[in-house]
Amino acid sequence: MWSLIKGKLQENSIDRIRLNGYNTECVFNQSIRQDIKNHYKQQCCAMCGVRDNSENTQIEVDHKDGRKDDSRVSDLSTQAFDDFQALCKACND
């Protein structure tokens, strides 16, 4: 169910849509296996090549190509190393 919120910008314009309710479809798990995390924490950033422990250059393990909604990648038992990449915090944000 959704509702329209009118009238803030122009007389009859719609400036917001509010969605009410829950998604009852499949919810994907964004967890990453610990062995994959350990592997990529030792790597350099795939985008800029940095590897450091300062706030913006700490390595984070990221889903490659935004694959967070792929059912194979969301299942811990079928995850592969190639599904992920090492990115520094600055590049991942």
JSON list of C-alpha atoms in Angstrom, two decimals:
[
{"chain": "A", "resi": 1, "resn": "MET", "atom": "CA", "xyz": [0.00, 0.00, 0.00]},
{"chain": "A", "resi": 2, "resn": "TRP", "atom": "CA", "xyz": [1.25, 3.50, -0.73]},
{"chain": "A", "resi": 3, "resn": "SER", "atom": "CA", "xyz": [0.05, 7.03, -0.18]},
{"chain": "A", "resi": 4, "resn": "LEU", "atom": "CA", "xyz": [0.76, 10.33, -1.90]},
{"chain": "A", "resi": 5, "resn": "ILE", "atom": "CA", "xyz": [1.78, 13.43, 0.01]},
{"chain": "A", "resi": 6, "resn": "LYS", "atom": "CA", "xyz": [0.75, 16.52, -1.95]},
{"chain": "A", "resi": 7, "resn": "GLY", "atom": "CA", "xyz": [1.06, 20.24, -1.95]},
{"chain": "A", "resi": 8, "resn": "LYS", "atom": "CA", "xyz": [4.44, 21.19, -0.50]},
{"chain": "A", "resi": 9, "resn": "LEU", "atom": "CA", "xyz": [6.06, 22.32, -3.76]},
{"chain": "A", "resi": 10, "resn": "GLN", "atom": "CA", "xyz": [3.19, 23.47, -5.99]},
{"chain": "A", "resi": 11, "resn": "GLU", "atom": "CA", "xyz": [-0.57, 23.49, -5.57]},
{"chain": "A", "resi": 12, "resn": "ASN", "atom": "CA", "xyz": [-1.39, 20.00, -6.84]},
{"chain": "A", "resi": 13, "resn": "SER", "atom": "CA", "xyz": [2.03, 18.46, -7.32]},
{"chain": "A", "resi": 14, "resn": "ILE", "atom": "CA", "xyz": [3.14, 15.26, -5.64]},
{"chain": "A", "resi": 15, "resn": "ASP", "atom": "CA", "xyz": [6.41, 15.77, -3.84]},
{"chain": "A", "resi": 16, "resn": "ARG", "atom": "CA", "xyz": [6.64, 12.47, -1.95]},
{"chain": "A", "resi": 17, "resn": "ILE", "atom": "CA", "xyz": [5.33, 8.93, -2.10]},
{"chain": "A", "resi": 18, "resn": "ARG", "atom": "CA", "xyz": [5.24, 6.93, 1.11]},
{"chain": "A", "resi": 19, "resn": "LEU", "atom": "CA", "xyz": [5.27, 3.13, 0.96]},
{"chain": "A", "resi": 20, "resn": "ASN", "atom": "CA", "xyz": [3.51, 1.34, 3.80]},
{"chain": "A", "resi": 21, "resn": "GLY", "atom": "CA", "xyz": [3.94, -2.35, 4.49]},
{"chain": "A", "resi": 22, "resn": "TYR", "atom": "CA", "xyz": [6.49, -5.11, 4.39]},
{"chain": "A", "resi": 23, "resn": "ASN", "atom": "CA", "xyz": [8.24, -6.88, 1.57]},
{"chain": "A", "resi": 24, "resn": "THR", "atom": "CA", "xyz": [7.10, -10.49, 1.88]},
{"chain": "A", "resi": 25, "resn": "GLU", "atom": "CA", "xyz": [9.31, -11.64, -0.99]},
{"chain": "A", "resi": 26, "resn": "CYS", "atom": "CA", "xyz": [12.69, -13.27, -0.52]},
{"chain": "A", "resi": 27, "resn": "VAL", "atom": "CA", "xyz": [15.03, -11.26, 1.70]},
{"chain": "A", "resi": 28, "resn": "PHE", "atom": "CA", "xyz": [18.69, -11.64, 0.80]},
{"chain": "A", "resi": 29, "resn": "ASN", "atom": "CA", "xyz": [21.45, -12.24, 3.29]},
{"chain": "A", "resi": 30, "resn": "GLN", "atom": "CA", "xyz": [24.37, -9.85, 2.83]},
{"chain": "A", "resi": 31, "resn": "SER", "atom": "CA", "xyz": [26.76, -11.83, 5.02]},
{"chain": "A", "resi": 32, "resn": "ILE", "atom": "CA", "xyz": [30.20, -12.76, 3.73]},
{"chain": "A", "resi": 33, "resn": "ARG", "atom": "CA", "xyz": [31.99, -15.95, 4.79]},
{"chain": "A", "resi": 34, "resn": "GLN", "atom": "CA", "xyz": [34.82, -15.37, 7.28]},
{"chain": "A", "resi": 35, "resn": "ASP", "atom": "CA", "xyz": [37.47, -17.07, 5.11]},
{"chain": "A", "resi": 36, "resn": "ILE", "atom": "CA", "xyz": [36.61, -14.71, 2.25]},
{"chain": "A", "resi": 37, "resn": "LYS", "atom": "CA", "xyz": [36.80, -11.70, 4.58]},
{"chain": "A", "resi": 38, "resn": "ASN", "atom": "CA", "xyz": [40.18, -12.84, 5.91]},
{"chain": "A", "resi": 39, "resn": "HIS", "atom": "CA", "xyz": [41.53, -13.29, 2.38]},
{"chain": "A", "resi": 40, "resn": "TYR", "atom": "CA", "xyz": [40.49, -9.84, 1.14]},
{"chain": "A", "resi": 41, "resn": "LYS", "atom": "CA", "xyz": [41.49, -7.97, 4.32]},
{"chain": "A", "resi": 42, "resn": "GLN", "atom": "CA", "xyz": [45.11, -8.73, 3.32]},
{"chain": "A", "resi": 43, "resn": "GLN", "atom": "CA", "xyz": [44.69, -7.32, -0.22]},
{"chain": "A", "resi": 44, "resn": "CYS", "atom": "CA", "xyz": [45.13, -3.83, -1.65]},
{"chain": "A", "resi": 45, "resn": "CYS", "atom": "CA", "xyz": [42.12, -1.78, -2.74]},
{"chain": "A", "resi": 46, "resn": "ALA", "atom": "CA", "xyz": [40.96, -2.93, -6.18]},
{"chain": "A", "resi": 47, "resn": "MET", "atom": "CA", "xyz": [40.25, 0.65, -7.28]},
{"chain": "A", "resi": 48, "resn": "CYS", "atom": "CA", "xyz": [43.09, 2.80, -5.93]},
{"chain": "A", "resi": 49, "resn": "GLY", "atom": "CA", "xyz": [45.67, 0.25, -4.75]},
{"chain": "A", "resi": 50, "resn": "VAL", "atom": "CA", "xyz": [45.99, 1.55, -1.19]},
{"chain": "A", "resi": 51, "resn": "ARG", "atom": "CA", "xyz": [46.35, -0.73, 1.84]},
{"chain": "A", "resi": 52, "resn": "ASP", "atom": "CA", "xyz": [46.49, 0.97, 5.23]},
{"chain": "A", "resi": 53, "resn": "ASN", "atom": "CA", "xyz": [44.76, 1.07, 8.60]},
{"chain": "A", "resi": 54, "resn": "SER", "atom": "CA", "xyz": [43.79, 4.73, 8.74]},
{"chain": "A", "resi": 55, "resn": "GLU", "atom": "CA", "xyz": [40.09, 5.59, 8.90]},
{"chain": "A", "resi": 56, "resn": "ASN", "atom": "CA", "xyz": [39.50, 6.13, 5.16]},
{"chain": "A", "resi": 57, "resn": "THR", "atom": "CA", "xyz": [41.94, 3.53, 3.85]},
{"chain": "A", "resi": 58, "resn": "GLN", "atom": "CA", "xyz": [40.92, 0.47, 5.86]},
{"chain": "A", "resi": 59, "resn": "ILE", "atom": "CA", "xyz": [40.09, -2.43, 3.57]},
{"chain": "A", "resi": 60, "resn": "GLU", "atom": "CA", "xyz": [36.45, -3.52, 3.38]},
{"chain": "A", "resi": 61, "resn": "VAL", "atom": "CA", "xyz": [35.18, -6.60, 1.59]},
{"chain": "A", "resi": 62, "resn": "ASP", "atom": "CA", "xyz": [32.57, -5.64, -0.98]},
{"chain": "A", "resi": 63, "resn": "HIS", "atom": "CA", "xyz": [30.15, -7.56, -3.20]},
{"chain": "A", "resi": 64, "resn": "LYS", "atom": "CA", "xyz": [31.48, -7.30, -6.77]},
{"chain": "A", "resi": 65, "resn": "ASP", "atom": "CA", "xyz": [29.19, -5.55, -9.25]},
{"chain": "A", "resi": 66, "resn": "GLY", "atom": "CA", "xyz": [26.60, -4.88, -6.52]},
{"chain": "A", "resi": 67, "resn": "ARG", "atom": "CA", "xyz": [25.58, -8.56, -6.38]},
{"chain": "A", "resi": 68, "resn": "LYS", "atom": "CA", "xyz": [23.83, -8.27, -3.02]},
{"chain": "A", "resi": 69, "resn": "ASP", "atom": "CA", "xyz": [20.57, -9.56, -4.49]},
{"chain": "A", "resi": 70, "resn": "ASP", "atom": "CA", "xyz": [22.00, -12.65, -6.21]},
{"chain": "A", "resi": 71, "resn": "SER", "atom": "CA", "xyz": [20.64, -15.73, -4.42]},
{"chain": "A", "resi": 72, "resn": "ARG", "atom": "CA", "xyz": [23.85, -17.70, -5.07]},
{"chain": "A", "resi": 73, "resn": "VAL", "atom": "CA", "xyz": [26.04, -14.97, -3.56]},
{"chain": "A", "resi": 74, "resn": "SER", "atom": "CA", "xyz": [23.74, -14.49, -0.56]},
{"chain": "A", "resi": 75, "resn": "ASP", "atom": "CA", "xyz": [24.02, -18.20, 0.34]},
{"chain": "A", "resi": 76, "resn": "LEU", "atom": "CA", "xyz": [27.15, -18.68, 2.49]},
{"chain": "A", "resi": 77, "resn": "SER", "atom": "CA", "xyz": [27.66, -22.23, 1.20]},
{"chain": "A", "resi": 78, "resn": "THR", "atom": "CA", "xyz": [27.83, -21.19, -2.48]},
{"chain": "A", "resi": 79, "resn": "GLN", "atom": "CA", "xyz": [29.84, -17.95, -2.19]},
{"chain": "A", "resi": 80, "resn": "ALA", "atom": "CA", "xyz": [33.07, -17.83, -4.21]},
{"chain": "A", "resi": 81, "resn": "PHE", "atom": "CA", "xyz": [36.12, -15.63, -3.76]},
{"chain": "A", "resi": 82, "resn": "ASP", "atom": "CA", "xyz": [35.46, -14.11, -7.21]},
{"chain": "A", "resi": 83, "resn": "ASP", "atom": "CA", "xyz": [32.11, -12.72, -6.01]},
{"chain": "A", "resi": 84, "resn": "PHE", "atom": "CA", "xyz": [33.89, -10.17, -3.81]},
{"chain": "A", "resi": 85, "resn": "GLN", "atom": "CA", "xyz": [36.63, -7.56, -3.92]},
{"chain": "A", "resi": 86, "resn": "ALA", "atom": "CA", "xyz": [38.80, -5.56, -1.56]},
{"chain": "A", "resi": 87, "resn": "LEU", "atom": "CA", "xyz": [37.97, -1.84, -1.45]},
{"chain": "A", "resi": 88, "resn": "CYS", "atom": "CA", "xyz": [39.22, 0.86, 0.88]},
{"chain": "A", "resi": 89, "resn": "LYS", "atom": "CA", "xyz": [36.56, 2.69, 2.85]},
{"chain": "A", "resi": 90, "resn": "ALA", "atom": "CA", "xyz": [36.95, 5.83, 0.73]},
{"chain": "A", "resi": 91, "resn": "CYS", "atom": "CA", "xyz": [36.33, 3.94, -2.54]},
{"chain": "A", "resi": 92, "resn": "ASN", "atom": "CA", "xyz": [33.49, 1.86, -1.09]},
{"chain": "A", "resi": 93, "resn": "ASP", "atom": "CA", "xyz": [31.50, 4.83, 0.27]}
]
